[in-house]
XYZ file of C-alpha atoms in Angstrom:
560
model
C 62.926 85.519 75.949
C 60.396 85.867 73.146
C 62.335 86.320 69.933
C 59.152 86.922 67.854
C 58.618 90.208 69.818
C 62.182 91.081 70.002
C 63.566 94.058 68.024
C 67.392 93.535 68.151
C 67.856 97.055 66.608
C 66.932 98.720 69.956
C 68.744 96.140 72.190
C 71.765 97.276 74.185
C 75.191 96.039 73.057
C 75.717 93.883 76.190
C 72.297 92.466 75.656
C 73.080 91.467 72.054
C 76.378 89.896 73.074
C 74.542 87.873 75.867
C 72.082 86.726 73.213
C 74.760 85.571 70.895
C 76.606 83.756 73.681
C 73.274 81.951 74.737
C 72.526 80.906 71.083
C 76.049 79.757 70.665
C 75.812 77.520 73.906
C 72.389 76.211 72.535
C 74.141 75.160 69.323
C 77.077 73.435 71.383
C 74.386 71.507 73.418
C 72.786 70.373 70.211
C 76.107 69.118 68.938
C 76.460 71.899 66.301
C 79.616 74.212 65.659
C 78.414 77.744 66.021
C 81.343 78.850 63.790
C 80.059 76.840 60.900
C 77.174 77.878 58.543
C 74.288 75.459 59.474
C 70.662 75.118 58.455
C 68.127 76.524 60.920
C 67.874 74.330 63.978
C 64.687 73.809 65.869
C 65.980 74.258 69.507
C 64.412 72.023 72.200
C 62.736 73.957 74.843
C 64.730 72.297 77.467
C 68.145 73.367 76.224
C 67.791 76.968 77.452
C 67.351 75.864 81.032
C 69.703 72.696 80.999
C 73.296 71.805 81.872
C 75.402 69.051 80.391
C 76.641 66.379 82.703
C 79.971 64.425 82.122
C 78.035 61.497 80.784
C 76.398 63.764 78.170
C 72.952 63.852 79.679
C 71.127 66.989 80.538
C 69.705 68.193 83.887
C 67.593 71.129 84.497
C 69.653 74.095 85.954
C 68.887 75.526 89.233
C 67.273 78.957 89.129
C 69.703 81.577 90.342
C 68.738 83.806 93.181
C 69.446 86.796 91.040
C 67.023 85.664 88.457
C 64.064 86.063 90.893
C 61.773 88.703 89.463
C 59.826 91.355 91.504
C 56.205 91.557 91.053
C 55.412 95.113 89.975
C 51.784 94.790 90.859
C 52.738 94.751 94.640
C 54.519 98.089 94.588
C 53.370 101.639 94.052
C 55.268 104.078 92.001
C 56.385 107.723 92.126
C 57.415 110.475 89.620
C 60.989 111.350 90.419
C 63.552 113.964 89.075
C 67.208 112.929 89.435
C 70.249 115.046 89.030
C 73.416 113.349 87.821
C 76.892 113.865 86.645
C 78.888 111.968 84.094
C 82.384 112.188 82.391
C 81.568 111.997 78.694
C 84.982 111.023 77.128
C 84.208 107.330 76.914
C 80.673 107.629 75.744
C 78.927 108.166 72.397
C 76.612 111.034 73.885
C 73.792 111.156 76.361
C 70.969 109.944 73.970
C 70.734 106.220 73.104
C 71.252 105.448 69.330
C 70.550 102.077 67.781
C 73.820 101.751 65.704
C 76.251 103.861 67.811
C 79.693 102.492 68.177
C 80.142 103.689 71.624
C 77.704 103.286 74.578
C 75.486 106.012 75.560
C 74.649 107.455 79.067
C 71.080 106.593 78.483
C 71.896 103.081 77.787
C 73.797 102.755 81.077
C 70.996 104.524 83.032
C 68.523 101.990 81.468
C 70.598 99.004 82.534
C 71.022 100.472 86.187
C 67.271 101.287 86.432
C 66.056 97.917 85.144
C 68.703 95.780 87.186
C 67.600 97.757 90.320
C 63.949 96.866 89.390
C 62.911 100.538 89.716
C 61.196 100.249 86.447
C 59.589 97.054 84.777
C 59.800 96.931 80.922
C 58.469 94.141 79.082
C 61.776 93.566 77.525
C 64.762 94.873 79.649
C 67.143 94.384 76.681
C 65.428 96.976 74.579
C 66.080 100.650 75.493
C 62.676 102.164 75.525
C 61.676 104.917 78.149
C 58.176 105.674 76.732
C 56.213 103.922 79.557
C 58.148 105.712 82.368
C 57.228 109.445 81.963
C 61.049 109.925 81.115
C 62.274 113.286 80.201
C 65.871 114.763 80.043
C 67.155 118.301 80.215
C 69.992 117.956 77.790
C 71.148 115.807 75.006
C 74.952 116.169 75.146
C 77.000 114.948 72.215
C 79.788 112.386 72.036
C 82.518 113.174 74.529
C 80.585 116.090 76.346
C 80.369 115.698 80.116
C 77.707 117.067 82.436
C 77.872 117.920 86.027
C 74.188 119.064 86.486
C 72.209 116.852 83.988
C 68.445 116.276 84.902
C 66.110 113.431 84.073
C 62.726 112.403 85.274
C 61.391 108.712 85.660
C 58.449 106.971 87.246
C 60.023 104.395 89.515
C 59.136 101.798 92.066
C 58.328 103.082 95.498
C 58.286 101.597 98.962
C 55.297 103.407 99.806
C 52.327 101.072 100.607
C 49.574 100.615 98.076
C 46.110 101.695 98.976
C 43.656 98.805 99.288
C 40.961 99.270 96.762
C 37.367 99.320 98.013
C 35.068 96.267 97.100
C 32.971 98.471 94.774
C 35.872 99.931 92.955
C 37.466 96.388 92.715
C 34.226 95.019 91.121
C 33.889 97.974 88.783
C 37.555 97.626 87.703
C 37.190 93.806 87.113
C 34.065 94.460 85.004
C 36.041 96.861 82.847
C 38.802 94.315 82.477
C 41.400 96.150 84.516
C 44.085 94.699 86.687
C 43.205 95.980 89.978
C 46.670 94.743 91.564
C 48.398 96.934 89.113
C 47.020 100.161 90.567
C 49.892 102.110 91.813
C 48.489 105.008 93.738
C 50.067 104.934 97.255
C 47.998 104.651 100.363
C 47.312 107.699 102.388
C 49.299 107.184 105.492
C 52.355 108.567 107.231
C 55.397 107.686 105.014
C 58.873 109.209 105.427
C 60.733 110.086 102.185
C 64.087 109.035 103.745
C 63.417 106.631 106.393
C 60.930 104.553 104.569
C 61.670 105.200 100.818
C 64.206 103.349 98.699
C 67.638 104.912 98.624
C 67.499 105.761 94.944
C 70.767 107.497 94.428
C 72.781 104.851 96.584
C 71.123 101.952 94.760
C 71.778 103.489 91.184
C 75.306 104.366 92.030
C 76.205 100.773 93.029
C 75.106 99.697 89.551
C 76.303 102.653 87.284
C 79.909 102.794 85.980
C 82.339 104.864 87.969
C 82.129 107.739 85.582
C 78.223 108.257 85.939
C 77.104 109.309 89.564
C 73.610 110.210 90.736
C 73.980 113.397 92.795
C 70.500 114.147 94.081
C 66.828 113.452 93.806
C 63.620 115.384 94.279
C 61.028 113.724 96.433
C 58.496 116.533 95.513
C 58.826 116.363 91.769
C 55.543 118.190 90.513
C 53.056 116.063 88.381
C 53.568 116.699 84.662
C 57.083 118.130 85.223
C 59.281 117.972 82.113
C 63.170 118.200 82.550
C 63.355 119.659 78.910
C 60.436 122.095 78.831
C 60.500 123.306 82.226
C 64.179 124.296 82.217
C 64.767 128.077 82.582
C 68.519 128.229 82.009
C 71.313 125.856 81.026
C 74.790 126.598 81.924
C 77.890 125.332 80.013
C 81.618 125.528 80.759
C 84.481 124.962 78.247
C 87.787 124.483 79.947
C 91.327 125.281 78.662
C 94.784 125.888 79.767
C 97.257 128.963 79.367
C 99.328 128.215 77.578
C 97.022 126.191 75.287
C 99.765 124.157 73.788
C 103.625 123.753 74.187
C 105.236 127.086 73.224
C 108.688 126.961 71.185
C 111.648 128.712 72.715
C 112.101 132.192 71.156
C 115.213 131.074 69.428
C 113.511 128.556 67.417
C 110.484 130.615 66.266
C 110.367 131.257 62.549
C 110.547 135.167 61.805
C 108.045 134.316 58.942
C 105.280 133.776 61.467
C 105.773 136.835 63.688
C 103.953 138.976 61.108
C 100.859 136.854 61.237
C 100.039 137.215 64.858
C 101.595 139.330 67.759
C 100.616 136.543 70.272
C 103.463 134.212 70.946
C 102.556 130.525 69.641
C 100.807 128.501 72.319
C 99.655 131.443 74.496
C 96.193 133.153 74.487
C 95.276 136.766 74.857
C 92.684 136.199 77.587
C 91.621 139.930 77.632
C 90.811 139.904 73.904
C 88.865 136.658 74.291
C 86.835 138.189 77.102
C 86.010 141.209 74.937
C 84.899 138.897 72.173
C 82.899 136.696 74.554
C 80.908 139.505 75.780
C 79.681 140.246 72.153
C 77.628 136.973 72.257
C 75.381 138.202 75.197
C 71.979 139.216 74.202
C 69.485 137.775 71.556
C 71.209 136.995 68.323
C 70.843 134.902 65.207
C 73.498 132.225 65.669
C 73.332 130.475 62.358
C 77.076 131.280 61.825
C 77.868 129.552 65.145
C 76.243 126.253 64.795
C 75.918 123.159 62.589
C 72.697 123.012 60.565
C 70.793 119.724 61.095
C 69.094 118.948 57.710
C 66.373 117.048 59.643
C 65.194 120.286 61.315
C 63.808 122.545 58.716
C 61.581 124.441 61.121
C 64.439 125.361 63.410
C 64.868 128.979 64.485
C 68.472 130.229 64.906
C 67.689 133.087 67.200
C 68.978 132.321 70.746
C 69.477 134.396 73.844
C 72.755 134.376 75.871
C 72.318 135.523 79.432
C 76.054 135.649 80.194
C 79.208 134.856 78.434
C 82.606 135.325 79.992
C 86.181 133.946 80.413
C 86.792 132.942 84.085
C 90.054 131.794 85.669
C 89.918 128.639 87.750
C 91.617 129.443 91.110
C 93.980 126.854 92.693
C 94.046 124.580 89.775
C 97.622 125.276 88.451
C 99.946 122.296 87.875
C 103.358 123.701 88.091
C 105.628 123.177 84.963
C 108.578 125.446 85.977
C 110.078 125.362 82.326
C 107.289 127.650 81.382
C 108.516 130.382 83.573
C 111.738 130.745 81.632
C 112.096 133.877 79.566
C 112.522 131.952 76.320
C 109.095 130.453 76.726
C 107.201 133.311 78.128
C 105.056 135.749 75.949
C 106.333 139.236 75.548
C 103.202 141.004 77.030
C 99.938 139.053 77.887
C 98.040 140.232 80.969
C 97.596 137.809 83.719
C 101.111 135.989 83.182
C 103.320 137.528 85.850
C 106.957 136.457 86.386
C 106.153 134.841 89.768
C 103.010 132.915 88.740
C 102.666 129.351 88.460
C 101.975 127.922 84.990
C 99.987 126.624 83.204
C 96.800 128.463 84.337
C 93.221 127.061 83.756
C 90.458 129.025 82.469
C 86.940 128.288 81.218
C 84.301 129.907 78.967
C 81.146 130.307 81.095
C 77.989 130.481 79.102
C 74.456 130.833 80.484
C 71.401 130.590 78.059
C 67.875 129.390 77.731
C 68.596 127.061 74.832
C 71.360 126.423 72.361
C 71.766 125.162 68.765
C 73.730 122.083 67.628
C 77.390 122.527 68.383
C 76.665 126.158 69.087
C 79.071 126.451 72.067
C 81.920 124.564 70.367
C 81.566 126.899 67.295
C 81.643 129.925 69.592
C 84.800 128.593 71.397
C 86.540 127.809 68.122
C 86.289 131.506 67.047
C 87.169 132.821 70.448
C 90.396 130.823 70.328
C 91.263 132.395 66.985
C 90.777 135.707 68.678
C 92.899 134.632 71.682
C 95.773 133.633 69.325
C 95.723 136.894 67.776
C 94.698 135.581 64.345
C 91.277 137.354 64.355
C 90.162 140.638 65.977
C 87.247 140.568 68.546
C 85.135 142.338 65.882
C 84.818 139.152 63.959
C 82.129 138.207 66.319
C 80.078 141.132 65.209
C 80.634 140.391 61.684
C 79.487 136.751 62.013
C 76.415 137.719 64.085
C 75.317 140.112 61.368
C 73.411 137.356 59.251
C 72.167 139.805 56.699
C 75.749 140.545 55.593
C 76.825 137.126 56.232
C 74.100 134.551 55.633
C 76.325 131.462 55.505
C 78.981 130.226 57.854
C 82.650 130.375 56.936
C 84.349 127.047 56.873
C 86.117 126.659 60.236
C 86.623 123.589 62.553
C 84.761 123.010 65.772
C 86.448 123.029 69.079
C 87.303 119.765 70.558
C 84.329 118.171 72.578
C 86.013 116.804 75.703
C 86.626 120.091 77.615
C 82.947 120.939 77.438
C 80.658 120.370 80.353
C 76.800 120.926 80.817
C 77.514 122.525 84.229
C 73.949 123.136 85.490
C 70.304 123.205 84.672
C 68.183 125.668 86.406
C 64.389 125.348 87.063
C 61.512 126.277 86.827
C 60.908 128.238 83.666
C 59.475 131.725 83.975
C 55.731 131.737 84.935
C 55.763 128.420 86.392
C 56.791 128.611 90.070
C 54.974 125.505 90.913
C 57.481 123.457 88.776
C 60.422 124.372 91.120
C 62.657 121.477 92.096
C 63.802 121.045 95.723
C 66.837 118.797 95.505
C 67.962 116.406 98.216
C 71.662 115.746 97.672
C 73.381 112.487 98.504
C 74.543 112.849 102.143
C 71.550 115.052 103.194
C 69.504 111.972 104.021
C 72.530 110.033 105.666
C 75.951 111.704 106.018
C 77.684 108.275 105.493
C 76.087 108.110 102.007
C 78.595 110.968 101.246
C 81.453 110.377 103.463
C 81.209 106.716 104.431
C 83.380 103.755 103.134
C 81.174 103.471 100.149
C 79.972 107.145 100.044
C 79.917 109.218 97.062
C 82.928 111.429 98.018
C 84.973 108.247 98.623
C 83.992 107.054 95.162
C 84.891 110.178 93.544
C 88.076 110.573 95.484
C 89.230 107.109 93.996
C 88.456 108.429 90.533
C 90.037 111.771 91.033
C 93.290 110.332 92.493
C 93.616 107.862 89.684
C 93.600 110.733 87.116
C 95.722 112.998 89.480
C 98.526 110.470 89.678
C 98.313 110.323 85.729
C 98.671 114.241 85.529
C 101.304 114.234 88.262
C 103.619 111.778 86.633
C 103.034 113.282 83.182
C 103.824 116.734 84.404
C 106.959 115.643 86.154
C 108.192 113.811 83.036
C 107.360 116.737 80.751
C 109.247 119.245 82.913
C 112.194 116.794 83.258
C 112.372 116.290 79.317
C 112.044 120.095 78.710
C 114.874 120.989 81.186
C 117.405 118.234 80.397
C 118.637 119.273 76.916
C 120.935 122.269 76.021
C 119.471 123.169 72.704
C 122.168 125.740 71.964
C 124.731 123.061 71.338
C 123.388 122.281 67.983
C 125.540 119.121 67.449
C 123.746 118.350 64.203
C 125.253 121.013 61.704
C 122.402 120.356 59.451
C 119.653 121.272 61.871
C 117.356 123.940 60.680
C 117.952 127.473 62.427
C 114.159 127.853 62.928
C 110.913 125.924 63.009
C 108.915 125.639 59.829
C 107.131 128.673 58.719
C 103.531 127.412 59.506
C 100.897 128.678 61.748
C 99.897 126.421 64.656
C 96.330 126.682 65.602
C 94.631 125.663 68.879
C 91.235 124.009 68.648
C 90.615 122.784 72.139
C 92.358 119.538 71.886
C 95.552 118.065 73.308
C 97.756 119.523 70.589
C 97.733 122.189 67.992
C 97.045 121.904 64.365
C 99.539 122.967 61.641
C 97.584 125.138 58.961
C 100.428 126.428 57.000
C 99.582 130.032 55.942
C 96.611 131.302 58.000
C 93.532 132.243 55.966
C 91.323 134.730 57.766
C 87.656 133.587 58.600
C 85.950 136.157 56.385
C 88.125 135.161 53.389
C 87.266 131.515 53.608
C 84.771 129.546 51.404
C 81.361 129.582 52.764
C 79.105 126.564 53.825
C 75.596 126.311 52.390
C 72.924 128.569 53.946
C 70.440 126.839 56.169
C 67.745 127.153 53.423
C 70.139 125.496 50.937
C 70.871 122.575 53.336
C 67.124 122.052 54.100
C 66.084 122.302 50.294
C 68.846 119.597 49.500
C 67.500 117.476 52.167
C 64.022 117.720 50.941
C 64.867 116.713 47.514
C 66.850 113.716 48.804
C 63.819 112.608 50.687
C 61.748 113.081 47.391
C 59.945 116.178 48.290
C 59.732 118.896 45.627
C 61.136 121.542 47.978
C 61.668 122.307 51.559
C 58.266 123.940 51.953
C 56.580 120.560 51.042
C 58.831 118.791 53.618
C 57.868 121.448 56.362
C 54.150 120.716 55.606
C 54.710 117.059 55.882
C 56.481 117.355 59.230
C 53.731 119.602 60.627
C 51.125 116.921 60.044
C 53.115 114.550 62.323
C 52.152 114.202 66.041
C 54.159 116.365 68.372
C 55.389 113.338 70.249
C 56.787 111.798 66.987
C 58.464 115.097 66.113
C 60.133 115.306 69.503
C 61.846 112.025 68.754
C 63.603 113.344 65.665
C 67.357 114.092 65.910
C 68.261 116.768 68.362
C 68.264 120.398 67.191
C 71.761 121.260 68.302
C 73.868 119.694 70.568
C 70.778 120.044 72.505
C 67.395 120.834 71.111
C 67.011 123.075 73.645
C 70.543 122.824 74.294
C 73.534 122.017 72.552
C 75.881 119.378 71.314
C 73.584 116.861 70.261
C 72.440 119.096 71.213
C 75.295 120.096 72.393
């Protein structure tokens, strides 16, 4: 490894740890204590490839079979689009960041692609996709999952290389080119499934269990961009009904009954659906996003194709105690006396592009409507940016229930950029249902979590049913719960807010122009206009590397 050319800031966490361990081992072999501060040591070149024998001498280490490298000049390449899914709870987002505390999805993809020798970077420890025609459809934020993410990469192929003609070879040599490095495939019969590498299967063997390759496109159009050729992105935000544990009627404080007519913990799905429909169409969503100071040229107008609340069928986990009258709401549609509870719903959103945290902002306000704390008309008020140019100060909805559900191609007017997916199992059915098939892998992951859910639900129902709270053996026990409003924000528990303050009565955040102007002055520009002029002079490729616009730049959460 050439440390002179290394940029440790861009190395993966695992690569940095391995590098530290290698250096510590070198110090030990040289008789130094790595935990002590020592002057710089000139390391013998033999130490890296030597082992210590019992008598203290060194012998060259045998080269491991796994260390043998593939000669990329002997292989052709092909441009491929991949569809993948991941559970984002344990990751710091999709996009790789140098100083992130959690691993990113891109980092895990990079390690899998390099270890499978599908790409051949000069430094495998440094995440840099620039040389591989890489693009991504969505840049999901920390904790956000995706079941239909799309990326493109130029990868190694089994298709034979064409033999260059002698004249072509001589011309290339005169120009100083490496003829062997030409990667155009030979023009001969080649089957994309019998002869080609099994890309998804290879990658799924190397990726973590919560990241899975679902499909690939053998006929990816040249110049296709997963980001710019996407016509529509679909998100789903999941939640339960009730949203959090309701109190028995006998313990509810009379002081909170005047704040909302919806029983604490429950959601008015009909009111949420009325409010969600107001998002449809083209609107200025500046009051439903987080403003990125580094994006002064952003436009806040977005088009929502569809927005609705949908019930998930056959997803109930029975908690019988919720069926007792003391826990049920007085009157909420969809909660019948014989229905299993809790129910599961999701906010379904289809749009062309989204702003940073846009969906989580939308969901946060919808939850306030569902709890009876706001009327559906609050959506109209916040979309009227002439009357309300700055966002009220409200909390984002939790990130974990949000899923980038699907990405639809091609964009309008470019039918040539359609993608024809081949899903795992369509090539060989045992890749889906075999002993190591995708369904088998996902079943293992599902069952582990299902057992956690099953045991937790059984315990919850047991605990909720054991005690007779009417006994009140503690004579000092309060007659009612504290007079505080409990607000649901998408997480695993409610937040106590005391007396609820309506959205339109809350303090306002800075307007986007104020945010941009403050950022411009922080960067020593006179104003935001000067900063915009400076950004306009940058090459387009450099501008695209700037932080994502909104949870997606064309998307959400990081964007989204």
